[in-house]
Amino acid sequence: MNHRRGVQKYFSWTVIVFLLIGLAAGGCEPLRKKFIRQKKKDKEQSLEADPVLEPLEYPEKIYSSEELYKKHYSLWQAWHTDLLAAMDDGESQKRQLYDLSQAMVQLEEIKKLLLPLYQKKLQGLLDELEGVRTQMQKPLPLINVNALRRQLESVGKKIRQDYRFLKIKDNLAPTPRS
């Protein structure tokens, strides 16, 4: 019986000790809340006052006719060279048509920058290129690639002779103002 009483005393003291520890640790707040990290007050205040960002508006850059002409002329040269290389390498018909249409797009942009007399002359070359495009759209067995290549080289030579910047710079339309 003494043994039983000793166990009861030991058990009651351990319960009392755990209760005291629980009360001391608990204080006025729940135990869980004591171990959760609290946000700093400064961060909360700075979040409340978010700055309003206003995007900067840059004025649209106005390019001169000369700059635009040089840009489109060099792009035409690149597309024309790619087209001739694609024909030499036997690239797909779709690729060749794409290169031709991009070269024609650049020539259309060049045409907008010229005076009316030179626009008409360039339109004649564009019409020739449109004929080449029509020929290229035919089924492959019906296309004479060598004849088309010669025609493209001829048109390219005319454009390089008559429309290089140094020769045409005095015949550009004035720079449009916004």
PDB file of C-alpha atoms in Angstrom, residues 100-175:
ATOM      1  CA  LEU A 100       9.841  37.066-102.722  1.00  0.00           C
ATOM      2  CA  SER A 101       6.794  38.507-100.940  1.00  0.00           C
ATOM      3  CA  GLN A 102       8.978  40.046 -98.203  1.00  0.00           C
ATOM      4  CA  ALA A 103      11.232  41.624-100.833  1.00  0.00           C
ATOM      5  CA  MET A 104       8.122  43.042-102.535  1.00  0.00           C
ATOM      6  CA  VAL A 105       6.846  44.426 -99.214  1.00  0.00           C
ATOM      7  CA  GLN A 106      10.100  46.354 -98.786  1.00  0.00           C
ATOM      8  CA  LEU A 107       9.850  47.707-102.333  1.00  0.00           C
ATOM      9  CA  GLU A 108       6.289  48.868-101.606  1.00  0.00           C
ATOM     10  CA  GLU A 109       7.593  50.753 -98.568  1.00  0.00           C
ATOM     11  CA  ILE A 110      10.350  52.283-100.715  1.00  0.00           C
ATOM     12  CA  LYS A 111       7.754  53.330-103.279  1.00  0.00           C
ATOM     13  CA  LYS A 112       5.861  55.329-100.624  1.00  0.00           C
ATOM     14  CA  LEU A 113       9.013  57.376 -99.968  1.00  0.00           C
ATOM     15  CA  LEU A 114       9.632  58.396-103.585  1.00  0.00           C
ATOM     16  CA  LEU A 115       8.355  61.235-105.721  1.00  0.00           C
ATOM     17  CA  PRO A 116       5.505  60.264-108.118  1.00  0.00           C
ATOM     18  CA  LEU A 117       7.717  59.852-111.228  1.00  0.00           C
ATOM     19  CA  TYR A 118       9.981  57.354-109.494  1.00  0.00           C
ATOM     20  CA  GLN A 119       6.990  55.607-107.924  1.00  0.00           C
ATOM     21  CA  LYS A 120       5.698  54.794-111.428  1.00  0.00           C
ATOM     22  CA  LYS A 121       9.071  53.399-112.515  1.00  0.00           C
ATOM     23  CA  LEU A 122       9.308  51.247-109.389  1.00  0.00           C
ATOM     24  CA  GLN A 123       5.723  50.053-109.913  1.00  0.00           C
ATOM     25  CA  GLY A 124       6.834  48.613-113.275  1.00  0.00           C
ATOM     26  CA  LEU A 125       9.502  46.563-111.490  1.00  0.00           C
ATOM     27  CA  LEU A 126       6.962  45.472-108.868  1.00  0.00           C
ATOM     28  CA  ASP A 127       4.667  44.310-111.677  1.00  0.00           C
ATOM     29  CA  GLU A 128       7.538  42.214-113.058  1.00  0.00           C
ATOM     30  CA  LEU A 129       8.033  40.670-109.623  1.00  0.00           C
ATOM     31  CA  GLU A 130       4.301  39.954-109.421  1.00  0.00           C
ATOM     32  CA  GLY A 131       4.658  38.037-112.703  1.00  0.00           C
ATOM     33  CA  VAL A 132       7.530  36.052-111.184  1.00  0.00           C
ATOM     34  CA  ARG A 133       5.363  35.281-108.159  1.00  0.00           C
ATOM     35  CA  THR A 134       2.570  34.033-110.440  1.00  0.00           C
ATOM     36  CA  GLN A 135       5.063  31.761-112.216  1.00  0.00           C
ATOM     37  CA  MET A 136       6.460  30.493-108.901  1.00  0.00           C
ATOM     38  CA  GLN A 137       2.995  29.501-107.696  1.00  0.00           C
ATOM     39  CA  LYS A 138       2.606  26.985-110.499  1.00  0.00           C
ATOM     40  CA  PRO A 139       3.291  23.299-109.817  1.00  0.00           C
ATOM     41  CA  LEU A 140       7.035  22.552-109.671  1.00  0.00           C
ATOM     42  CA  PRO A 141       7.303  20.569-112.924  1.00  0.00           C
ATOM     43  CA  LEU A 142       5.903  23.565-114.844  1.00  0.00           C
ATOM     44  CA  ILE A 143       8.389  26.098-113.436  1.00  0.00           C
ATOM     45  CA  ASN A 144      11.509  27.085-115.356  1.00  0.00           C
ATOM     46  CA  VAL A 145      13.693  27.951-112.368  1.00  0.00           C
ATOM     47  CA  ASN A 146      16.616  29.227-114.454  1.00  0.00           C
ATOM     48  CA  ALA A 147      14.403  31.687-116.356  1.00  0.00           C
ATOM     49  CA  LEU A 148      12.854  32.950-113.111  1.00  0.00           C
ATOM     50  CA  ARG A 149      16.275  33.330-111.536  1.00  0.00           C
ATOM     51  CA  ARG A 150      17.532  35.360-114.538  1.00  0.00           C
ATOM     52  CA  GLN A 151      14.433  37.566-114.350  1.00  0.00           C
ATOM     53  CA  LEU A 152      14.952  38.121-110.615  1.00  0.00           C
ATOM     54  CA  GLU A 153      18.614  38.970-111.173  1.00  0.00           C
ATOM     55  CA  SER A 154      17.624  41.430-113.918  1.00  0.00           C
ATOM     56  CA  VAL A 155      15.073  43.183-111.680  1.00  0.00           C
ATOM     57  CA  GLY A 156      17.586  43.252-108.817  1.00  0.00           C
ATOM     58  CA  LYS A 157      20.218  44.807-111.077  1.00  0.00           C
ATOM     59  CA  LYS A 158      17.770  47.522-112.235  1.00  0.00           C
ATOM     60  CA  ILE A 159      16.837  48.329-108.645  1.00  0.00           C
ATOM     61  CA  ARG A 160      20.476  48.510-107.552  1.00  0.00           C
ATOM     62  CA  GLN A 161      21.345  50.771-110.506  1.00  0.00           C
ATOM     63  CA  ASP A 162      18.378  53.130-110.375  1.00  0.00           C
ATOM     64  CA  TYR A 163      17.343  53.101-106.716  1.00  0.00           C
ATOM     65  CA  ARG A 164      20.542  53.041-104.662  1.00  0.00           C
ATOM     66  CA  PHE A 165      20.480  55.796-102.070  1.00  0.00           C
ATOM     67  CA  LEU A 166      23.187  58.038-103.528  1.00  0.00           C
ATOM     68  CA  LYS A 167      21.370  58.188-106.850  1.00  0.00           C
ATOM     69  CA  ILE A 168      17.834  58.604-105.477  1.00  0.00           C
ATOM     70  CA  LYS A 169      18.375  60.811-102.382  1.00  0.00           C
ATOM     71  CA  ASP A 170      17.279  63.997-104.197  1.00  0.00           C
ATOM     72  CA  ASN A 171      14.054  62.331-105.378  1.00  0.00           C
ATOM     73  CA  LEU A 172      12.690  61.318-101.985  1.00  0.00           C
ATOM     74  CA  ALA A 173       9.423  62.763-100.776  1.00  0.00           C
ATOM     75  CA  PRO A 174       9.762  65.166 -97.854  1.00  0.00           C
ATOM     76  CA  THR A 175       9.710  63.703 -94.360  1.00  0.00           C
TER      77      THR A 175
END
